[in-house]
mmCIF file of C-alpha atoms in Angstrom:
data_model
loop_
_atom_site.group_PDB
_atom_site.id
_atom_site.type_symbol
_atom_site.label_atom_id
_atom_site.label_comp_id
_atom_site.label_asym_id
_atom_site.label_seq_id
_atom_site.Cartn_x
_atom_site.Cartn_y
_atom_site.Cartn_z
ATOM 1 C CA MET I 1 -60.121 -98.592 -63.648
ATOM 2 C CA GLY I 2 -61.176 -95.086 -64.465
ATOM 3 C CA TRP I 3 -63.316 -92.560 -61.833
ATOM 4 C CA PHE I 4 -66.129 -92.714 -64.275
ATOM 5 C CA ASN I 5 -67.026 -94.890 -67.538
ATOM 6 C CA ALA I 6 -69.968 -95.305 -68.576
ATOM 7 C CA MET I 7 -71.465 -97.961 -70.756
ATOM 8 C CA CYS I 8 -73.150 -98.393 -74.332
ATOM 9 C CA THR I 9 -75.773 -100.473 -73.425
ATOM 10 C CA SER I 10 -77.677 -100.584 -76.852
ATOM 11 C CA VAL I 11 -77.789 -104.380 -77.864
ATOM 12 C CA ALA I 12 -78.226 -103.199 -80.965
ATOM 13 C CA ARG I 13 -77.451 -105.880 -83.803
ATOM 14 C CA LEU I 14 -74.864 -105.588 -87.243
ATOM 15 C CA ASP I 15 -75.624 -108.467 -89.321
ATOM 16 C CA GLY I 16 -74.932 -107.556 -92.752
ATOM 17 C CA LYS I 17 -73.515 -104.570 -92.268
ATOM 18 C CA THR I 18 -69.897 -104.321 -92.923
ATOM 19 C CA ALA I 19 -67.408 -101.330 -90.421
ATOM 20 C CA VAL I 20 -64.185 -100.255 -91.653
ATOM 21 C CA ILE I 21 -61.454 -99.595 -87.895
ATOM 22 C CA THR I 22 -58.572 -98.620 -88.329
ATOM 23 C CA GLY I 23 -55.073 -98.895 -85.751
ATOM 24 C CA CYS I 24 -57.178 -101.800 -83.952
ATOM 25 C CA ASN I 25 -55.227 -104.202 -83.276
ATOM 26 C CA THR I 26 -54.559 -103.316 -79.985
ATOM 27 C CA GLY I 27 -56.513 -100.909 -77.578
ATOM 28 C CA ILE I 28 -59.750 -99.252 -77.849
ATOM 29 C CA GLY I 29 -59.591 -100.595 -81.780
ATOM 30 C CA LYS I 30 -59.405 -104.028 -80.860
ATOM 31 C CA VAL I 31 -62.035 -103.760 -78.355
ATOM 32 C CA THR I 32 -64.269 -102.189 -80.855
ATOM 33 C CA VAL I 33 -63.662 -105.152 -83.297
ATOM 34 C CA GLN I 34 -64.838 -107.297 -81.082
ATOM 35 C CA ASP I 35 -68.046 -105.571 -79.905
ATOM 36 C CA PHE I 36 -69.004 -105.111 -83.683
ATOM 37 C CA PHE I 37 -67.881 -109.005 -84.658
ATOM 38 C CA GLU I 38 -69.950 -109.829 -81.692
ATOM 39 C CA ARG I 39 -72.860 -107.940 -83.230
ATOM 40 C CA GLY I 40 -72.647 -109.554 -86.506
ATOM 41 C CA ALA I 41 -70.751 -107.590 -88.657
ATOM 42 C CA ARG I 42 -68.168 -108.699 -91.385
ATOM 43 C CA VAL I 43 -65.136 -106.058 -89.753
ATOM 44 C CA ILE I 44 -62.168 -104.408 -91.740
ATOM 45 C CA MET I 45 -59.393 -103.823 -89.541
ATOM 46 C CA ALA I 46 -57.139 -101.522 -91.773
ATOM 47 C CA CYS I 47 -53.480 -101.673 -89.582
ATOM 48 C CA ARG I 48 -49.977 -100.761 -90.169
ATOM 49 C CA ASN I 49 -49.010 -103.704 -88.797
ATOM 50 C CA ARG I 50 -50.819 -106.926 -90.821
ATOM 51 C CA GLU I 51 -49.135 -109.603 -89.183
ATOM 52 C CA LYS I 52 -50.640 -108.192 -85.436
ATOM 53 C CA ALA I 53 -53.953 -107.417 -87.220
ATOM 54 C CA THR I 54 -53.645 -111.043 -88.070
ATOM 55 C CA GLN I 55 -52.555 -111.862 -84.670
ATOM 56 C CA ALA I 56 -55.347 -109.469 -82.607
ATOM 57 C CA ALA I 57 -58.607 -111.453 -85.175
ATOM 58 C CA GLU I 58 -57.045 -114.325 -84.387
ATOM 59 C CA GLU I 59 -57.423 -113.924 -80.292
ATOM 60 C CA ILE I 60 -61.012 -112.070 -80.860
ATOM 61 C CA LYS I 61 -62.312 -114.993 -82.539
ATOM 62 C CA GLN I 62 -60.655 -117.391 -79.416
ATOM 63 C CA ALA I 63 -62.301 -115.055 -77.455
ATOM 64 C CA THR I 64 -66.103 -115.254 -78.546
ATOM 65 C CA ALA I 65 -65.455 -118.854 -79.502
ATOM 66 C CA SER I 66 -68.083 -120.064 -77.552
ATOM 67 C CA LYS I 67 -70.772 -117.311 -78.463
ATOM 68 C CA SER I 68 -73.213 -117.507 -81.560
ATOM 69 C CA ASN I 69 -73.824 -115.034 -84.388
ATOM 70 C CA LEU I 70 -70.572 -114.191 -84.790
ATOM 71 C CA GLY I 71 -69.498 -111.831 -87.635
ATOM 72 C CA GLU I 72 -66.653 -111.836 -90.449
ATOM 73 C CA ILE I 73 -63.094 -110.654 -89.422
ATOM 74 C CA ILE I 74 -61.338 -109.248 -92.232
ATOM 75 C CA VAL I 75 -57.193 -107.983 -92.464
ATOM 76 C CA GLU I 76 -56.084 -105.124 -94.532
ATOM 77 C CA GLU I 77 -53.059 -103.406 -94.601
ATOM 78 C CA LEU I 78 -53.315 -99.149 -93.771
ATOM 79 C CA ASP I 79 -50.376 -96.922 -92.884
ATOM 80 C CA LEU I 80 -51.663 -93.604 -92.600
ATOM 81 C CA MET I 81 -48.365 -91.978 -93.074
ATOM 82 C CA SER I 82 -48.537 -92.850 -96.168
ATOM 83 C CA LEU I 83 -50.572 -91.075 -98.402
ATOM 84 C CA LYS I 84 -50.027 -93.481 -101.532
ATOM 85 C CA SER I 85 -50.998 -96.851 -98.406
ATOM 86 C CA VAL I 86 -54.765 -94.873 -97.969
ATOM 87 C CA ARG I 87 -55.357 -94.672 -101.218
ATOM 88 C CA SER I 88 -54.128 -98.573 -101.618
ATOM 89 C CA CYS I 89 -56.417 -99.766 -99.309
ATOM 90 C CA ALA I 90 -59.026 -97.226 -99.674
ATOM 91 C CA GLU I 91 -58.244 -99.122 -103.725
ATOM 92 C CA LYS I 92 -58.798 -102.346 -102.089
ATOM 93 C CA ILE I 93 -62.084 -102.187 -100.479
ATOM 94 C CA LEU I 94 -64.287 -100.297 -102.668
ATOM 95 C CA ALA I 95 -62.943 -103.530 -105.450
ATOM 96 C CA ARG I 96 -64.412 -105.687 -102.851
ATOM 97 C CA GLU I 97 -67.727 -104.432 -100.228
ATOM 98 C CA LYS I 98 -70.656 -103.896 -102.415
ATOM 99 C CA ARG I 99 -71.202 -101.208 -98.641
ATOM 100 C CA ILE I 100 -69.991 -99.758 -95.522
ATOM 101 C CA ASP I 101 -72.081 -98.849 -92.698
ATOM 102 C CA LEU I 102 -70.066 -97.779 -90.624
ATOM 103 C CA LEU I 103 -66.102 -96.126 -90.736
ATOM 104 C CA ILE I 104 -63.782 -95.525 -87.085
ATOM 105 C CA ASN I 105 -60.531 -93.228 -87.845
ATOM 106 C CA ASN I 106 -59.944 -94.514 -84.840
ATOM 107 C CA ALA I 107 -56.047 -95.178 -85.656
ATOM 108 C CA GLY I 108 -53.447 -92.351 -83.941
ATOM 109 C CA VAL I 109 -50.470 -91.132 -82.626
ATOM 110 C CA MET I 110 -49.705 -88.647 -79.456
ATOM 111 C CA THR I 111 -46.702 -86.813 -78.069
ATOM 112 C CA CYS I 112 -44.581 -88.797 -79.879
ATOM 113 C CA PRO I 113 -40.907 -86.737 -81.067
ATOM 114 C CA TYR I 114 -40.765 -84.519 -83.842
ATOM 115 C CA GLY I 115 -41.228 -86.532 -87.073
ATOM 116 C CA LYS I 116 -42.476 -86.511 -90.694
ATOM 117 C CA THR I 117 -44.809 -88.539 -92.020
ATOM 118 C CA GLU I 118 -43.715 -90.010 -95.931
ATOM 119 C CA ASP I 119 -45.354 -87.282 -97.789
ATOM 120 C CA GLY I 120 -43.666 -84.957 -95.141
ATOM 121 C CA PHE I 121 -45.819 -82.965 -92.962
ATOM 122 C CA GLU I 122 -46.005 -83.578 -88.844
ATOM 123 C CA ILE I 123 -46.600 -86.867 -87.724
ATOM 124 C CA GLN I 124 -49.332 -86.452 -85.202
ATOM 125 C CA PHE I 125 -51.584 -83.662 -87.909
ATOM 126 C CA GLY I 126 -50.084 -85.794 -90.848
ATOM 127 C CA THR I 127 -51.746 -89.349 -89.103
ATOM 128 C CA ASN I 128 -54.082 -88.680 -86.830
ATOM 129 C CA HIS I 129 -56.160 -86.310 -88.876
ATOM 130 C CA LEU I 130 -54.713 -86.274 -93.002
ATOM 131 C CA GLY I 131 -54.778 -89.894 -93.436
ATOM 132 C CA HIS I 132 -58.490 -90.517 -91.759
ATOM 133 C CA PHE I 133 -59.506 -87.807 -94.140
ATOM 134 C CA LEU I 134 -58.027 -89.545 -97.108
ATOM 135 C CA LEU I 135 -59.261 -92.803 -96.393
ATOM 136 C CA THR I 136 -63.142 -90.949 -95.405
ATOM 137 C CA LEU I 137 -63.097 -89.281 -99.101
ATOM 138 C CA LEU I 138 -62.034 -91.990 -100.815
ATOM 139 C CA LEU I 139 -65.131 -94.178 -99.209
ATOM 140 C CA LEU I 140 -67.462 -91.601 -99.409
ATOM 141 C CA PRO I 141 -69.612 -92.787 -101.749
ATOM 142 C CA ARG I 142 -69.960 -95.850 -100.974
ATOM 143 C CA ILE I 143 -70.558 -94.984 -97.723
ATOM 144 C CA CYS I 144 -73.809 -92.711 -98.693
ATOM 145 C CA GLN I 145 -75.042 -95.287 -100.422
ATOM 146 C CA SER I 146 -75.391 -97.553 -97.414
ATOM 147 C CA THR I 147 -77.284 -95.937 -95.537
ATOM 148 C CA PRO I 148 -78.351 -95.107 -93.068
ATOM 149 C CA ALA I 149 -74.124 -95.431 -92.445
ATOM 150 C CA ARG I 150 -72.197 -93.793 -89.646
ATOM 151 C CA ILE I 151 -68.878 -91.884 -89.179
ATOM 152 C CA VAL I 152 -66.741 -91.730 -86.314
ATOM 153 C CA ASN I 153 -64.716 -89.731 -85.614
ATOM 154 C CA VAL I 154 -62.144 -90.948 -82.354
ATOM 155 C CA SER I 155 -60.934 -86.806 -80.617
ATOM 156 C CA SER I 156 -59.634 -86.142 -77.523
ATOM 157 C CA VAL I 157 -60.008 -83.512 -74.818
ATOM 158 C CA ALA I 158 -56.363 -82.157 -75.037
ATOM 159 C CA HIS I 159 -58.314 -80.764 -78.464
ATOM 160 C CA GLU I 160 -58.882 -77.534 -75.608
ATOM 161 C CA ARG I 161 -55.022 -77.364 -76.141
ATOM 162 C CA GLY I 162 -54.715 -77.194 -79.781
ATOM 163 C CA THR I 163 -55.053 -74.396 -82.204
ATOM 164 C CA MET I 164 -55.122 -74.234 -85.896
ATOM 165 C CA ASN I 165 -52.131 -72.824 -87.137
ATOM 166 C CA PHE I 166 -52.826 -72.547 -90.496
ATOM 167 C CA ASP I 167 -49.911 -70.874 -91.070
ATOM 168 C CA ASP I 168 -47.424 -73.559 -89.883
ATOM 169 C CA LEU I 169 -49.577 -76.951 -89.868
ATOM 170 C CA ASN I 170 -46.797 -79.493 -89.992
ATOM 171 C CA TRP I 171 -44.342 -77.676 -87.635
ATOM 172 C CA GLU I 172 -41.748 -76.138 -89.881
ATOM 173 C CA LYS I 173 -41.331 -72.925 -89.100
ATOM 174 C CA THR I 174 -42.608 -72.929 -84.907
ATOM 175 C CA LYS I 175 -40.478 -74.772 -83.021
ATOM 176 C CA TYR I 176 -42.209 -77.983 -82.191
ATOM 177 C CA ASN I 177 -44.175 -78.601 -78.893
ATOM 178 C CA PRO I 178 -45.944 -82.411 -78.960
ATOM 179 C CA ILE I 179 -48.443 -81.444 -76.629
ATOM 180 C CA LYS I 180 -49.646 -78.758 -79.011
ATOM 181 C CA ALA I 181 -49.029 -80.405 -82.101
ATOM 182 C CA TYR I 182 -51.267 -83.249 -80.692
ATOM 183 C CA GLY I 183 -53.783 -80.700 -79.551
ATOM 184 C CA GLN I 184 -54.218 -79.364 -83.430
ATOM 185 C CA SER I 185 -54.784 -82.685 -84.635
ATOM 186 C CA LYS I 186 -57.467 -83.481 -82.312
ATOM 187 C CA LEU I 187 -58.810 -80.393 -83.240
ATOM 188 C CA ALA I 188 -58.853 -80.788 -87.284
ATOM 189 C CA ASN I 189 -60.851 -84.292 -85.899
ATOM 190 C CA ILE I 190 -63.306 -82.644 -84.307
ATOM 191 C CA LEU I 191 -63.550 -79.855 -86.911
ATOM 192 C CA PHE I 192 -62.857 -82.226 -90.237
ATOM 193 C CA THR I 193 -66.450 -83.696 -88.427
ATOM 194 C CA LYS I 194 -68.778 -80.896 -88.154
ATOM 195 C CA GLU I 195 -67.199 -79.753 -91.673
ATOM 196 C CA LEU I 196 -67.629 -83.286 -92.940
ATOM 197 C CA ASP I 197 -71.349 -83.055 -91.780
ATOM 198 C CA ARG I 198 -72.460 -80.022 -92.677
ATOM 199 C CA ARG I 199 -71.370 -80.841 -96.752
ATOM 200 C CA LEU I 200 -73.458 -83.566 -96.550
ATOM 201 C CA LYS I 201 -76.508 -81.835 -95.903
ATOM 202 C CA GLU I 202 -75.508 -79.389 -98.294
ATOM 203 C CA ALA I 203 -75.180 -81.924 -100.558
ATOM 204 C CA GLY I 204 -78.818 -83.378 -99.826
ATOM 205 C CA VAL I 205 -77.115 -86.667 -98.828
ATOM 206 C CA SER I 206 -79.216 -87.677 -95.728
ATOM 207 C CA GLY I 207 -79.053 -90.967 -94.030
ATOM 208 C CA VAL I 208 -75.177 -90.497 -93.133
ATOM 209 C CA ASN I 209 -74.556 -89.780 -89.345
ATOM 210 C CA VAL I 210 -70.683 -87.945 -88.442
ATOM 211 C CA TYR I 211 -69.495 -87.935 -85.314
ATOM 212 C CA SER I 212 -66.889 -87.239 -83.031
ATOM 213 C CA LEU I 213 -65.354 -88.123 -79.417
ATOM 214 C CA HIS I 214 -63.409 -88.246 -76.225
ATOM 215 C CA PRO I 215 -62.975 -91.804 -75.141
ATOM 216 C CA GLY I 216 -61.955 -90.921 -71.904
ATOM 217 C CA VAL I 217 -58.066 -90.820 -70.954
ATOM 218 C CA ILE I 218 -56.974 -94.996 -71.068
ATOM 219 C CA ASN I 219 -53.953 -97.305 -70.812
ATOM 220 C CA THR I 220 -53.450 -98.147 -74.379
ATOM 221 C CA GLU I 221 -50.335 -98.253 -76.359
ATOM 222 C CA LEU I 222 -50.921 -94.397 -77.416
ATOM 223 C CA SER I 223 -48.978 -93.479 -74.240
ATOM 224 C CA ARG I 224 -45.896 -95.427 -75.488
ATOM 225 C CA HIS I 225 -44.386 -92.142 -76.397
ATOM 226 C CA VAL I 226 -44.645 -90.150 -73.124
ATOM 227 C CA GLY I 227 -41.152 -91.363 -72.252
ATOM 228 C CA ASP I 228 -39.690 -90.385 -75.555
ATOM 229 C CA THR I 229 -41.143 -87.215 -75.284
ATOM 230 C CA PHE I 230 -41.347 -85.732 -71.743
ATOM 231 C CA GLY I 231 -38.384 -88.247 -69.795
ATOM 232 C CA LYS I 232 -38.012 -91.884 -68.273
ATOM 233 C CA ALA I 233 -39.472 -90.030 -65.162
ATOM 234 C CA MET I 234 -42.567 -89.063 -66.728
ATOM 235 C CA GLY I 235 -42.973 -92.569 -68.416
ATOM 236 C CA TRP I 236 -42.515 -94.170 -64.851
ATOM 237 C CA ILE I 237 -45.495 -91.664 -63.273
ATOM 238 C CA TYR I 238 -47.769 -92.319 -66.577
ATOM 239 C CA ASP I 239 -47.035 -95.928 -65.900
ATOM 240 C CA ASN I 240 -47.364 -96.169 -62.125
ATOM 241 C CA VAL I 241 -49.285 -94.037 -60.828
ATOM 242 C CA ILE I 242 -50.918 -92.309 -63.654
ATOM 243 C CA GLY I 243 -52.450 -95.427 -65.062
ATOM 244 C CA CYS I 244 -53.698 -96.487 -61.617
ATOM 245 C CA PHE I 245 -56.642 -93.783 -62.252
ATOM 246 C CA ILE I 246 -57.359 -94.090 -65.598
ATOM 247 C CA LYS I 247 -59.815 -96.359 -68.013
ATOM 248 C CA SER I 248 -59.616 -99.364 -68.720
ATOM 249 C CA ALA I 249 -59.651 -100.238 -73.307
ATOM 250 C CA VAL I 250 -63.157 -101.848 -72.759
ATOM 251 C CA GLU I 251 -64.429 -98.282 -70.438
ATOM 252 C CA GLY I 252 -61.948 -96.231 -73.340
ATOM 253 C CA ALA I 253 -64.294 -98.254 -76.115
ATOM 254 C CA GLN I 254 -66.974 -97.153 -75.281
ATOM 255 C CA THR I 255 -68.086 -94.006 -75.924
ATOM 256 C CA THR I 256 -66.917 -94.621 -79.804
ATOM 257 C CA ILE I 257 -69.263 -98.122 -79.652
ATOM 258 C CA TYR I 258 -72.406 -95.808 -78.681
ATOM 259 C CA CYS I 259 -71.886 -93.802 -81.271
ATOM 260 C CA ALA I 260 -71.398 -96.460 -83.953
ATOM 261 C CA VAL I 261 -74.874 -98.351 -82.768
ATOM 262 C CA ASP I 262 -76.962 -96.800 -80.421
ATOM 263 C CA GLU I 263 -80.043 -95.645 -81.408
ATOM 264 C CA LYS I 264 -80.931 -92.877 -78.737
ATOM 265 C CA CYS I 265 -78.593 -90.603 -81.516
ATOM 266 C CA ALA I 266 -79.685 -92.656 -84.580
ATOM 267 C CA ARG I 267 -80.675 -88.800 -85.599
ATOM 268 C CA GLU I 268 -77.516 -86.886 -84.578
ATOM 269 C CA SER I 269 -74.932 -85.439 -86.227
ATOM 270 C CA GLY I 270 -71.799 -83.372 -86.399
ATOM 271 C CA LEU I 271 -71.342 -82.872 -82.505
ATOM 272 C CA TYR I 272 -68.989 -84.025 -79.737
ATOM 273 C CA TYR I 273 -69.627 -86.664 -77.029
ATOM 274 C CA ALA I 274 -68.184 -88.240 -73.953
ATOM 275 C CA GLU I 275 -69.175 -90.346 -71.668
ATOM 276 C CA CYS I 276 -71.634 -91.690 -74.065
ATOM 277 C CA ALA I 277 -73.662 -87.707 -74.306
ATOM 278 C CA VAL I 278 -73.369 -85.013 -76.086
ATOM 279 C CA LYS I 279 -70.825 -82.598 -74.526
ATOM 280 C CA THR I 280 -69.360 -78.894 -75.658
ATOM 281 C CA PRO I 281 -66.287 -78.585 -77.234
ATOM 282 C CA LYS I 282 -63.836 -75.880 -76.804
ATOM 283 C CA LYS I 283 -65.013 -73.178 -78.801
ATOM 284 C CA ASN I 284 -62.243 -73.072 -81.067
ATOM 285 C CA ALA I 285 -63.975 -76.642 -82.234
ATOM 286 C CA LEU I 286 -66.412 -74.761 -83.101
ATOM 287 C CA ASN I 287 -65.692 -72.276 -85.296
ATOM 288 C CA MET I 288 -66.881 -73.291 -88.980
ATOM 289 C CA ASP I 289 -64.514 -70.602 -90.741
ATOM 290 C CA ASP I 290 -61.496 -72.597 -89.179
ATOM 291 C CA ALA I 291 -63.172 -76.013 -90.483
ATOM 292 C CA SER I 292 -63.526 -74.823 -94.423
ATOM 293 C CA LYS I 293 -60.269 -73.734 -94.114
ATOM 294 C CA LEU I 294 -58.993 -77.095 -92.504
ATOM 295 C CA TRP I 295 -61.433 -78.675 -95.514
ATOM 296 C CA ASP I 296 -59.429 -76.862 -98.479
ATOM 297 C CA GLU I 297 -55.955 -76.705 -96.714
ATOM 298 C CA SER I 298 -56.515 -80.991 -96.909
ATOM 299 C CA LEU I 299 -57.719 -81.366 -100.123
ATOM 300 C CA LYS I 300 -54.219 -79.547 -101.061
ATOM 301 C CA LEU I 301 -52.160 -81.169 -98.621
ATOM 302 C CA VAL I 302 -53.746 -84.674 -99.752
ATOM 303 C CA ASP I 303 -53.615 -83.658 -103.975
ATOM 304 C CA LEU I 304 -56.863 -83.809 -104.494
ATOM 305 C CA PRO I 305 -58.443 -80.696 -106.394
ATOM 306 C CA LEU I 306 -60.253 -78.110 -104.160
ATOM 307 C CA ASP I 307 -63.949 -78.777 -105.569
ATOM 308 C CA TYR I 308 -63.585 -83.307 -105.421
ATOM 309 C CA ASN I 309 -67.100 -84.512 -105.247
ATOM 310 C CA PRO I 310 -67.401 -86.921 -102.486
ATOM 311 C CA PHE I 311 -70.668 -86.786 -101.825
ATOM 312 C CA LYS I 312 -72.163 -88.619 -105.729
#
């Protein structure tokens, strides 16, 4: 259990609402699925491993079998390390869903050894930012038709150790540092949130709110690469010592849930949260020039034209 854990106290229902959640067969994503399901939402679990996601969905249904007014759970395959998979997933969702009220960009990898995605991006930047960037833009027209709607980007306090190295976003020239690479990807989540909010307002789109957040340090599978990257000793310390003082998945999901459903932040957008409250991120995360540049660079990397308009 963590030292301090704010809880989302909203009892808002999500009946008739459709939510898309990425990377949610374990950890805070799975907790978020169950929360929305209990609130009556139609929840699309967008996960890389369909079998594990299906099993997680069954576990959620079994855990809530005694409850009433539940929603629906649908599993959709999504591999954020493949832009082809992102496009395929978005196409299937758009073909089937008449509305998308909530998009929770939750999936992520942390401090993993150097590697590249299917499209040649550094794994953490490609998965944590670019995959979600493309998915969001592809789904955005439907989201804009489903107002009031919310987009929640799960970032991290690790953004404070990140800088946007626009000359080498994919660590091809710079000596790879897994912590700094993770920090860059989490900084990108916040900058994307701020730029998306700015562009929504500039396009005259009302009723679509965007949030970024730090969920806390959580004892989930996200930390599975700690031992691989920093050695078995550090992995053991993380699992057996640090793990005693960090959050459970239920505790870690609360700020995500808060940003998605709470009435108090219904008119807030483009802000950063922790412990179910607005917080001020690092100065680098407030740099709107970087936010705009990241948007343009991301469009190029995911092969969308610079004049691409997702706000129609």
